Amino acid sequence: MTPAGWEAVIGLEVHCELRTRTKLFCGCRNEFGAPPNTHVCPVCLGLPGSLPVLNRQAVELAMRIGLALGCRIEPSVFHRKNYFYPDMPKDYQISQYDEPICVEGALTLPDGSRVGIVRAHLEEDTGKTSHIGESGRIHGAGYALVDYNRAGVPLVEIVSAPDIRSAQQARAYVAELRGVLVATGASDGRMEEGSLRVDANVSVRRAGSDVLGTRCEVKNLNSLRSLVRALEHEVARQVGLLEAGQPVVQETRHFDEDRGVTVALRSKEEAFDYRYFPEPDLVALAPEPAWREAVAASQPPLPAARRQALAELFGAARLEGPRAEQAETVLELGLDALVRAAAEAGVDPALALARTANEAAAQAEAARQVDPGAYVALLRMEQEGRLSATQAKTVLAELLQHGGDPADIAERLGLVGLDRGALASVVAEVVAAHPEEWSRFCAGEEKLAGFFTGQVMRRTRGQADGKLVAAELATRRAAEAGAP
Amino acid sequence: MSLAPTASAIAAAVRSGEVRASEVLEGCLEAIDQVEGQLGCFVTLTPELARAQAEAVDAQVAAGAPLGPLAGVPVAVKDNLCTAGVPTTCSSRILASWRPPYDATAVARLVAAGAVVVGKTNLDEFAMGSSTETSAFGPTRNPYDPSRVPGGSSGGSAAVVAAGAVPLALGTDTGGSIRQPAALCGVVGLKPTYGAVSRYGLIAFASSLDQVGPLAQTVEDAAALLDAIAGHDPMDSTSLPEGVLPCHRALDRGVAGLRIGLVRELVEAEGIEPGVRRRVEDAAEALAAAGATVEPVSVPELALGLPAYYLIAPAEASSNLARYDGVRYGLRVDGADVEEMQARTRAAGFGPEVKRRILLGTYALSAGYYDAYYAQAQRVRTLIVRAFERAYEQADLLLGATTPTTAFPLGAKVEDPLAMYLSDVFTIPTNLAGHPALSVPFGTDDAGLPVGVQLLAPALAEPSLVAAGAVLERSAPALPPPPVAASWRLGVPR
């Protein structure tokens, strides 16, 4: 929470690893988790004499991201960013500097707030260093090993305007951006694997002021939770300094996950001079208009539009409360199409959303593969009372695991729902067998409803729908009370 | 004029079955042995690799299989071009033990054309120099006077061809590194259009200027080598998609009707030796006599080339040479932490000239200086390109000296970098423009040292260079054989 009387001003830099088949400048596979140094070649190892050749698919995904964020796609130039680092094979990073591929867009968050996008540019990733030694930390490590599989993996860095005003809004921004990146096919969105990495520029000012304060850059925000914790800590730290009459020093800070605090990494004076200059080994990048248009024409539906479509199923402009949360779950998991398909086939949208956000979401990977026709058919069976809720969940689990026709599955498992008529006759039998209890129930002893339901369940071996039994009991009692 | 058999003579003899490639190779290796002790042309000799390549050619001949245009021709390769499994050092301690896992495209194309790689030639460390004296492995000497330099940075390639020990060599030219040593050693050197030959596998000095090209005894051989290595390479993004036209066919085209501009700034410049200037004027007369229209032209902007080059080239070099940090390959000198290891490695691995240029380039790119130095130099580069464009409205080719002086004594300029840099004052502007240029031997000065004249052409006009170069070659005063020369004839008696 931002302390009262203060306002946070936050801009985020999100690094997104692109889901290309190969790396940005060579033919090595872009794949997470392979044994160390198995996806390497002279180019991505930066061997003497090797030269980069730009990956067309990476350019296309960068354009997709830019278009999804409402950016202009511009002719662009690659630069070299020079600094020494052992996991960077050439000791410079090929990146884009003053002429990035995507400029000036915006992202609208679910709450309606808008965050400007300054730019999005292409660059190569570095390798990964493991410090080996007793402490497991950089200081005191015996030696280090470098895995260059990640070196040269394409990244798009998306730079927001300083439009974000709280840690929670920052979280919402990254979550929504992640949804956009996954929807466009640019990213797998896996923050835990480092597919998305976030740096934050943070400053604070008195509420109502329009002057920008001195900012700090906070690095190592590798989960939504870390992002929120780090930002809340950093904002509180800066406010604390200013309230104590001390200045905020411009510096780069590192978020220590264990301690939940940010610690100074290097000051402005120690900042690297990257000595950017145009990369002479590459030519300027100017995607021809036809290519750009083809990409624009084949953009998939984005989260905002899909969120809108879910709301429309309920006849609402936007969803609120638990339903909004369910909607976010299915959007994030890419299961919203199942909800829409079911609703369009006549299933109650509330039922479709609930089943999808709960049971299907619990097995999201399988749910993304399920035959939508079978899924819709199952929900219809539940809706029409041919399966109880419990039965429907059992069939769904089977459907997600092995596929098949839900009616066949239900029959195979012996889960044939009782229709209203059959249920009524079972209820009648139970009532006839227990006249004394029935009289007391009719006299208002409500707790006996449980007794009758239990008896019905016993006779139907649990296949009756509890809600329908309750309804039948109520109907029967009302009918008797109303009789002369 | 040639001492050793020319490449075209060898290829013809191998093709006809008159001699086997293996026999040619043994003659060549013996010839190298005769001169190497006095000249120091090679960093590494590769007789075993060469024998395998020669045997492969012989097997092709025996099988009646199609032969490449350079079948059986021994070639020396400058040691900044990668050769798979063979040390590739850039004449630097920092790469002294490095063996690349791959061949440079130019090398691979040579071998595909049937050439036989006999070894890796000495150069100024990372091609930074004009005398081959900055090599970490000792200097190469000039066959015309071993107390003098062969020029640089492709000094080993130029000297070994001049001594008649190998008919052809690959060099690289960033600011004159093919043409200047060619001139000082009395051989033909051609810097192709930027992008005509792939840079893949050429260890970068200054990426926007570097080009691979031939050093040869004759213009014909230089053309044949260029034809073999030129052409688009998908591994080099700056490789030209269209490629350069075959040069071989232009050999006999002559110069009749060509307009040739005699560039005042490349003839009358301060510091040019009278013996050099006289030969350039002779060359102009020879071209006129052969039917060309020779007119004086002035391109004052060429004087801006040297200062612009000494900002752009070191700037790119400072970045290109960053990767030699001891982490992955090459020299490593241990330290308490990574930073100290890197610093010690680079301190021990690089020589003084390389360090000087890294410092210059780092400074030129630094925050607050970029606009005044690097960006300004790029604007000057644009001015030079425009100046050439204007000159080529009046002339098809330009003519001037390759170098202001003939070969200078070893050590003469080592302590004076600026004097050394001035050695390339006539060759640098072409690199900044990305144009091709050719240096052809044209007699000697009064001391008997070779003089080179330079022909310059617009982008992709290599065929015109070759046509005019062949005319100059035919009309040039005879060049006496150097005191240090190999003697070998095609093949061995059967």
PDB file of C-alpha atoms in Angstrom, chain B residues 61-291:
ATOM      1  CA  VAL B  61      41.379 -36.059 -62.035  1.00  0.00           C
ATOM      2  CA  ALA B  62      41.848 -39.839 -62.073  1.00  0.00           C
ATOM      3  CA  ALA B  63      38.102 -40.382 -61.896  1.00  0.00           C
ATOM      4  CA  GLY B  64      37.439 -37.892 -64.640  1.00  0.00           C
ATOM      5  CA  ALA B  65      35.258 -35.909 -62.239  1.00  0.00           C
ATOM      6  CA  PRO B  66      34.587 -32.215 -62.877  1.00  0.00           C
ATOM      7  CA  LEU B  67      37.402 -30.027 -61.527  1.00  0.00           C
ATOM      8  CA  GLY B  68      37.211 -26.636 -59.885  1.00  0.00           C
ATOM      9  CA  PRO B  69      38.806 -23.641 -61.579  1.00  0.00           C
ATOM     10  CA  LEU B  70      41.708 -23.621 -59.095  1.00  0.00           C
ATOM     11  CA  ALA B  71      42.261 -27.391 -59.067  1.00  0.00           C
ATOM     12  CA  GLY B  72      45.647 -28.151 -57.561  1.00  0.00           C
ATOM     13  CA  VAL B  73      46.681 -24.530 -57.023  1.00  0.00           C
ATOM     14  CA  PRO B  74      48.543 -23.985 -53.713  1.00  0.00           C
ATOM     15  CA  VAL B  75      47.158 -21.042 -51.766  1.00  0.00           C
ATOM     16  CA  ALA B  76      48.329 -19.310 -48.595  1.00  0.00           C
ATOM     17  CA  VAL B  77      45.637 -17.970 -46.250  1.00  0.00           C
ATOM     18  CA  LYS B  78      46.039 -14.943 -44.011  1.00  0.00           C
ATOM     19  CA  ASP B  79      45.848 -16.053 -40.400  1.00  0.00           C
ATOM     20  CA  ASN B  80      42.766 -13.990 -39.574  1.00  0.00           C
ATOM     21  CA  LEU B  81      40.596 -16.309 -41.695  1.00  0.00           C
ATOM     22  CA  CYS B  82      39.187 -19.301 -39.862  1.00  0.00           C
ATOM     23  CA  THR B  83      40.369 -22.761 -40.902  1.00  0.00           C
ATOM     24  CA  ALA B  84      38.661 -25.720 -39.267  1.00  0.00           C
ATOM     25  CA  GLY B  85      40.979 -27.517 -36.869  1.00  0.00           C
ATOM     26  CA  VAL B  86      43.978 -25.380 -37.870  1.00  0.00           C
ATOM     27  CA  PRO B  87      45.260 -22.685 -35.471  1.00  0.00           C
ATOM     28  CA  THR B  88      43.929 -19.271 -36.421  1.00  0.00           C
ATOM     29  CA  THR B  89      45.811 -16.693 -34.392  1.00  0.00           C
ATOM     30  CA  CYS B  90      45.409 -13.221 -35.909  1.00  0.00           C
ATOM     31  CA  SER B  91      49.123 -13.106 -34.998  1.00  0.00           C
ATOM     32  CA  SER B  92      48.052 -12.430 -31.426  1.00  0.00           C
ATOM     33  CA  ARG B  93      49.071 -14.097 -28.175  1.00  0.00           C
ATOM     34  CA  ILE B  94      45.445 -14.017 -27.128  1.00  0.00           C
ATOM     35  CA  LEU B  95      44.478 -16.517 -29.861  1.00  0.00           C
ATOM     36  CA  ALA B  96      47.824 -18.327 -30.090  1.00  0.00           C
ATOM     37  CA  SER B  97      46.328 -21.729 -29.363  1.00  0.00           C
ATOM     38  CA  TRP B  98      42.832 -21.320 -30.779  1.00  0.00           C
ATOM     39  CA  ARG B  99      41.574 -23.753 -33.410  1.00  0.00           C
ATOM     40  CA  PRO B 100      38.270 -22.766 -35.000  1.00  0.00           C
ATOM     41  CA  PRO B 101      35.646 -25.475 -35.466  1.00  0.00           C
ATOM     42  CA  TYR B 102      34.740 -24.098 -38.884  1.00  0.00           C
ATOM     43  CA  ASP B 103      36.119 -22.727 -42.157  1.00  0.00           C
ATOM     44  CA  ALA B 104      35.643 -19.142 -43.277  1.00  0.00           C
ATOM     45  CA  THR B 105      33.353 -19.008 -46.326  1.00  0.00           C
ATOM     46  CA  ALA B 106      36.223 -17.669 -48.464  1.00  0.00           C
ATOM     47  CA  VAL B 107      38.420 -20.602 -47.419  1.00  0.00           C
ATOM     48  CA  ALA B 108      35.641 -23.144 -47.964  1.00  0.00           C
ATOM     49  CA  ARG B 109      35.020 -21.736 -51.457  1.00  0.00           C
ATOM     50  CA  LEU B 110      38.711 -21.873 -52.295  1.00  0.00           C
ATOM     51  CA  VAL B 111      38.885 -25.515 -51.307  1.00  0.00           C
ATOM     52  CA  ALA B 112      35.665 -26.219 -53.212  1.00  0.00           C
ATOM     53  CA  ALA B 113      37.348 -24.659 -56.269  1.00  0.00           C
ATOM     54  CA  GLY B 114      40.165 -27.195 -55.918  1.00  0.00           C
ATOM     55  CA  ALA B 115      42.761 -24.992 -54.214  1.00  0.00           C
ATOM     56  CA  VAL B 116      45.221 -26.514 -51.760  1.00  0.00           C
ATOM     57  CA  VAL B 117      45.798 -24.595 -48.511  1.00  0.00           C
ATOM     58  CA  VAL B 118      49.498 -24.680 -47.631  1.00  0.00           C
ATOM     59  CA  GLY B 119      49.446 -22.541 -44.498  1.00  0.00           C
ATOM     60  CA  LYS B 120      48.405 -19.483 -42.556  1.00  0.00           C
ATOM     61  CA  THR B 121      50.327 -16.283 -43.180  1.00  0.00           C
ATOM     62  CA  ASN B 122      51.613 -13.698 -40.760  1.00  0.00           C
ATOM     63  CA  LEU B 123      49.904 -10.352 -40.259  1.00  0.00           C
ATOM     64  CA  ASP B 124      49.935  -7.333 -38.039  1.00  0.00           C
ATOM     65  CA  GLU B 125      48.156  -8.352 -34.826  1.00  0.00           C
ATOM     66  CA  PHE B 126      44.419  -8.429 -35.621  1.00  0.00           C
ATOM     67  CA  ALA B 127      45.315  -6.769 -38.960  1.00  0.00           C
ATOM     68  CA  MET B 128      46.154  -3.531 -37.140  1.00  0.00           C
ATOM     69  CA  GLY B 129      49.247  -2.172 -38.799  1.00  0.00           C
ATOM     70  CA  SER B 130      50.983  -1.403 -42.071  1.00  0.00           C
ATOM     71  CA  SER B 131      54.226  -3.312 -41.711  1.00  0.00           C
ATOM     72  CA  THR B 132      53.478  -6.771 -40.207  1.00  0.00           C
ATOM     73  CA  GLU B 133      55.705  -5.700 -37.324  1.00  0.00           C
ATOM     74  CA  THR B 134      52.933  -5.794 -34.724  1.00  0.00           C
ATOM     75  CA  SER B 135      52.631  -9.584 -35.087  1.00  0.00           C
ATOM     76  CA  ALA B 136      53.145 -11.319 -31.758  1.00  0.00           C
ATOM     77  CA  PHE B 137      55.206 -13.945 -33.602  1.00  0.00           C
ATOM     78  CA  GLY B 138      57.806 -11.625 -35.118  1.00  0.00           C
ATOM     79  CA  PRO B 139      57.862  -9.605 -38.329  1.00  0.00           C
ATOM     80  CA  THR B 140      57.723 -10.765 -41.922  1.00  0.00           C
ATOM     81  CA  ARG B 141      60.443  -9.367 -44.183  1.00  0.00           C
ATOM     82  CA  ASN B 142      60.325  -7.988 -47.702  1.00  0.00           C
ATOM     83  CA  PRO B 143      61.831 -10.331 -50.343  1.00  0.00           C
ATOM     84  CA  TYR B 144      63.202  -7.291 -52.189  1.00  0.00           C
ATOM     85  CA  ASP B 145      65.179  -6.276 -49.095  1.00  0.00           C
ATOM     86  CA  PRO B 146      64.855  -8.339 -45.926  1.00  0.00           C
ATOM     87  CA  SER B 147      65.845  -5.309 -43.866  1.00  0.00           C
ATOM     88  CA  ARG B 148      62.633  -3.680 -45.009  1.00  0.00           C
ATOM     89  CA  VAL B 149      58.992  -4.351 -44.169  1.00  0.00           C
ATOM     90  CA  PRO B 150      56.637  -6.108 -46.576  1.00  0.00           C
ATOM     91  CA  GLY B 151      53.852  -3.695 -45.674  1.00  0.00           C
ATOM     92  CA  GLY B 152      50.791  -4.845 -43.851  1.00  0.00           C
ATOM     93  CA  SER B 153      48.711  -6.057 -42.531  1.00  0.00           C
ATOM     94  CA  SER B 154      48.671  -8.880 -45.138  1.00  0.00           C
ATOM     95  CA  GLY B 155      52.490  -8.855 -45.138  1.00  0.00           C
ATOM     96  CA  GLY B 156      52.944 -12.623 -44.967  1.00  0.00           C
ATOM     97  CA  SER B 157      50.602 -13.191 -47.910  1.00  0.00           C
ATOM     98  CA  ALA B 158      52.274 -10.468 -50.005  1.00  0.00           C
ATOM     99  CA  ALA B 159      55.840 -11.565 -49.230  1.00  0.00           C
ATOM    100  CA  VAL B 160      55.283 -15.255 -49.921  1.00  0.00           C
ATOM    101  CA  VAL B 161      53.711 -14.501 -53.312  1.00  0.00           C
ATOM    102  CA  ALA B 162      56.443 -11.946 -54.117  1.00  0.00           C
ATOM    103  CA  ALA B 163      59.127 -14.509 -53.290  1.00  0.00           C
ATOM    104  CA  GLY B 164      57.563 -16.868 -55.774  1.00  0.00           C
ATOM    105  CA  ALA B 165      56.965 -19.555 -53.188  1.00  0.00           C
ATOM    106  CA  VAL B 166      53.159 -19.698 -53.470  1.00  0.00           C
ATOM    107  CA  PRO B 167      51.259 -18.423 -56.495  1.00  0.00           C
ATOM    108  CA  LEU B 168      48.183 -17.125 -54.703  1.00  0.00           C
ATOM    109  CA  ALA B 169      47.218 -15.877 -51.270  1.00  0.00           C
ATOM    110  CA  LEU B 170      44.179 -14.580 -49.444  1.00  0.00           C
ATOM    111  CA  GLY B 171      44.496 -11.262 -47.691  1.00  0.00           C
ATOM    112  CA  THR B 172      42.106  -8.908 -45.994  1.00  0.00           C
ATOM    113  CA  ASP B 173      41.819  -5.173 -46.482  1.00  0.00           C
ATOM    114  CA  THR B 174      40.325  -2.828 -43.891  1.00  0.00           C
ATOM    115  CA  GLY B 175      42.252   0.332 -44.766  1.00  0.00           C
ATOM    116  CA  GLY B 176      44.671  -0.923 -47.413  1.00  0.00           C
ATOM    117  CA  SER B 177      45.915  -4.166 -45.911  1.00  0.00           C
ATOM    118  CA  ILE B 178      45.892  -6.001 -49.248  1.00  0.00           C
ATOM    119  CA  ARG B 179      46.930  -3.195 -51.581  1.00  0.00           C
ATOM    120  CA  GLN B 180      49.674  -1.569 -49.488  1.00  0.00           C
ATOM    121  CA  PRO B 181      51.724  -4.769 -48.941  1.00  0.00           C
ATOM    122  CA  ALA B 182      51.045  -5.775 -52.564  1.00  0.00           C
ATOM    123  CA  ALA B 183      52.580  -2.468 -53.650  1.00  0.00           C
ATOM    124  CA  LEU B 184      55.551  -2.766 -51.290  1.00  0.00           C
ATOM    125  CA  CYS B 185      56.263  -6.350 -52.381  1.00  0.00           C
ATOM    126  CA  GLY B 186      55.623  -5.954 -56.109  1.00  0.00           C
ATOM    127  CA  VAL B 187      52.548  -8.177 -56.425  1.00  0.00           C
ATOM    128  CA  VAL B 188      48.932  -7.700 -57.494  1.00  0.00           C
ATOM    129  CA  GLY B 189      46.407  -7.024 -54.730  1.00  0.00           C
ATOM    130  CA  LEU B 190      42.674  -6.521 -55.086  1.00  0.00           C
ATOM    131  CA  LYS B 191      40.244  -5.227 -52.484  1.00  0.00           C
ATOM    132  CA  PRO B 192      36.741  -6.195 -53.646  1.00  0.00           C
ATOM    133  CA  THR B 193      33.546  -4.194 -53.205  1.00  0.00           C
ATOM    134  CA  TYR B 194      32.301  -4.362 -49.598  1.00  0.00           C
ATOM    135  CA  GLY B 195      29.899  -7.300 -49.537  1.00  0.00           C
ATOM    136  CA  ALA B 196      31.259  -8.994 -52.675  1.00  0.00           C
ATOM    137  CA  VAL B 197      33.102 -11.616 -50.622  1.00  0.00           C
ATOM    138  CA  SER B 198      31.586 -13.087 -47.467  1.00  0.00           C
ATOM    139  CA  ARG B 199      33.141 -12.001 -44.187  1.00  0.00           C
ATOM    140  CA  TYR B 200      31.886 -15.142 -42.441  1.00  0.00           C
ATOM    141  CA  GLY B 201      34.924 -16.607 -40.705  1.00  0.00           C
ATOM    142  CA  LEU B 202      37.030 -13.482 -41.153  1.00  0.00           C
ATOM    143  CA  ILE B 203      37.994 -12.464 -37.623  1.00  0.00           C
ATOM    144  CA  ALA B 204      36.682  -8.950 -37.443  1.00  0.00           C
ATOM    145  CA  PHE B 205      38.862  -5.886 -37.055  1.00  0.00           C
ATOM    146  CA  ALA B 206      36.452  -3.209 -38.322  1.00  0.00           C
ATOM    147  CA  SER B 207      33.308  -4.874 -39.578  1.00  0.00           C
ATOM    148  CA  SER B 208      32.052  -2.081 -41.830  1.00  0.00           C
ATOM    149  CA  LEU B 209      35.403  -1.893 -43.642  1.00  0.00           C
ATOM    150  CA  ASP B 210      36.876  -5.421 -43.711  1.00  0.00           C
ATOM    151  CA  GLN B 211      36.978  -7.291 -47.020  1.00  0.00           C
ATOM    152  CA  VAL B 212      38.685 -10.503 -48.113  1.00  0.00           C
ATOM    153  CA  GLY B 213      40.588 -10.435 -51.392  1.00  0.00           C
ATOM    154  CA  PRO B 214      43.402 -11.918 -53.474  1.00  0.00           C
ATOM    155  CA  LEU B 215      47.145 -11.351 -53.646  1.00  0.00           C
ATOM    156  CA  ALA B 216      48.684 -12.811 -56.788  1.00  0.00           C
ATOM    157  CA  GLN B 217      51.587 -12.652 -59.197  1.00  0.00           C
ATOM    158  CA  THR B 218      49.326 -11.650 -62.064  1.00  0.00           C
ATOM    159  CA  VAL B 219      46.055  -9.813 -62.601  1.00  0.00           C
ATOM    160  CA  GLU B 220      44.691 -12.944 -64.243  1.00  0.00           C
ATOM    161  CA  ASP B 221      45.354 -15.006 -61.130  1.00  0.00           C
ATOM    162  CA  ALA B 222      43.868 -12.337 -58.874  1.00  0.00           C
ATOM    163  CA  ALA B 223      40.721 -12.347 -61.020  1.00  0.00           C
ATOM    164  CA  ALA B 224      40.502 -16.139 -60.886  1.00  0.00           C
ATOM    165  CA  LEU B 225      40.796 -16.127 -57.115  1.00  0.00           C
ATOM    166  CA  LEU B 226      38.201 -13.388 -56.719  1.00  0.00           C
ATOM    167  CA  ASP B 227      35.809 -15.269 -58.999  1.00  0.00           C
ATOM    168  CA  ALA B 228      36.231 -18.357 -56.824  1.00  0.00           C
ATOM    169  CA  ILE B 229      35.461 -16.666 -53.504  1.00  0.00           C
ATOM    170  CA  ALA B 230      32.930 -13.957 -54.458  1.00  0.00           C
ATOM    171  CA  GLY B 231      29.170 -14.333 -54.326  1.00  0.00           C
ATOM    172  CA  HIS B 232      26.307 -14.074 -51.881  1.00  0.00           C
ATOM    173  CA  ASP B 233      26.595 -15.936 -48.582  1.00  0.00           C
ATOM    174  CA  PRO B 234      23.488 -16.343 -46.406  1.00  0.00           C
ATOM    175  CA  MET B 235      25.778 -16.446 -43.346  1.00  0.00           C
ATOM    176  CA  ASP B 236      26.820 -12.803 -43.866  1.00  0.00           C
ATOM    177  CA  SER B 237      23.981 -10.264 -43.686  1.00  0.00           C
ATOM    178  CA  THR B 238      26.156  -7.638 -45.381  1.00  0.00           C
ATOM    179  CA  SER B 239      26.952  -9.927 -48.289  1.00  0.00           C
ATOM    180  CA  LEU B 240      25.544  -8.417 -51.481  1.00  0.00           C
ATOM    181  CA  PRO B 241      22.607 -10.370 -52.900  1.00  0.00           C
ATOM    182  CA  GLU B 242      23.545  -9.631 -56.517  1.00  0.00           C
ATOM    183  CA  GLY B 243      27.258 -10.461 -56.268  1.00  0.00           C
ATOM    184  CA  VAL B 244      30.070  -9.251 -58.468  1.00  0.00           C
ATOM    185  CA  LEU B 245      30.300 -10.146 -62.139  1.00  0.00           C
ATOM    186  CA  PRO B 246      32.908 -12.727 -63.124  1.00  0.00           C
ATOM    187  CA  CYS B 247      36.193 -10.865 -63.596  1.00  0.00           C
ATOM    188  CA  HIS B 248      38.012 -13.447 -65.626  1.00  0.00           C
ATOM    189  CA  ARG B 249      36.153 -12.559 -68.812  1.00  0.00           C
ATOM    190  CA  ALA B 250      37.191  -8.905 -68.526  1.00  0.00           C
ATOM    191  CA  LEU B 251      40.922  -9.686 -68.718  1.00  0.00           C
ATOM    192  CA  ASP B 252      41.297  -8.911 -72.415  1.00  0.00           C
ATOM    193  CA  ARG B 253      38.688  -6.194 -72.629  1.00  0.00           C
ATOM    194  CA  GLY B 254      41.298  -3.405 -72.719  1.00  0.00           C
ATOM    195  CA  VAL B 255      40.738   0.240 -71.826  1.00  0.00           C
ATOM    196  CA  ALA B 256      39.806   1.744 -75.155  1.00  0.00           C
ATOM    197  CA  GLY B 257      37.110   4.349 -74.559  1.00  0.00           C
ATOM    198  CA  LEU B 258      37.412   4.201 -70.772  1.00  0.00           C
ATOM    199  CA  ARG B 259      37.615   7.537 -68.962  1.00  0.00           C
ATOM    200  CA  ILE B 260      40.283   7.368 -66.289  1.00  0.00           C
ATOM    201  CA  GLY B 261      40.720  10.154 -63.743  1.00  0.00           C
ATOM    202  CA  LEU B 262      44.256  10.755 -62.473  1.00  0.00           C
ATOM    203  CA  VAL B 263      43.510  11.802 -58.909  1.00  0.00           C
ATOM    204  CA  ARG B 264      45.620  14.788 -57.867  1.00  0.00           C
ATOM    205  CA  GLU B 265      45.303  13.912 -54.152  1.00  0.00           C
ATOM    206  CA  LEU B 266      46.695  10.425 -54.827  1.00  0.00           C
ATOM    207  CA  VAL B 267      49.680  11.710 -56.823  1.00  0.00           C
ATOM    208  CA  GLU B 268      50.733  15.103 -55.564  1.00  0.00           C
ATOM    209  CA  ALA B 269      50.154  14.568 -51.877  1.00  0.00           C
ATOM    210  CA  GLU B 270      52.639  15.757 -49.306  1.00  0.00           C
ATOM    211  CA  GLY B 271      55.051  12.999 -48.384  1.00  0.00           C
ATOM    212  CA  ILE B 272      54.852  11.099 -51.676  1.00  0.00           C
ATOM    213  CA  GLU B 273      58.222   9.964 -52.937  1.00  0.00           C
ATOM    214  CA  PRO B 274      59.263  11.260 -56.373  1.00  0.00           C
ATOM    215  CA  GLY B 275      60.030   7.728 -57.557  1.00  0.00           C
ATOM    216  CA  VAL B 276      56.474   6.673 -56.758  1.00  0.00           C
ATOM    217  CA  ARG B 277      54.915   9.732 -58.340  1.00  0.00           C
ATOM    218  CA  ARG B 278      56.912   9.236 -61.550  1.00  0.00           C
ATOM    219  CA  ARG B 279      55.688   5.641 -61.890  1.00  0.00           C
ATOM    220  CA  VAL B 280      52.053   6.697 -61.471  1.00  0.00           C
ATOM    221  CA  GLU B 281      52.508   9.257 -64.234  1.00  0.00           C
ATOM    222  CA  ASP B 282      54.090   6.554 -66.406  1.00  0.00           C
ATOM    223  CA  ALA B 283      51.112   4.331 -65.722  1.00  0.00           C
ATOM    224  CA  ALA B 284      48.729   7.116 -66.763  1.00  0.00           C
ATOM    225  CA  GLU B 285      50.612   7.445 -70.049  1.00  0.00           C
ATOM    226  CA  ALA B 286      50.469   3.708 -70.597  1.00  0.00           C
ATOM    227  CA  LEU B 287      46.692   3.692 -70.139  1.00  0.00           C
ATOM    228  CA  ALA B 288      46.328   6.640 -72.519  1.00  0.00           C
ATOM    229  CA  ALA B 289      48.501   4.859 -75.044  1.00  0.00           C
ATOM    230  CA  ALA B 290      46.194   1.855 -74.790  1.00  0.00           C
ATOM    231  CA  GLY B 291      43.200   3.987 -75.747  1.00  0.00           C
TER     232      GLY B 291
END
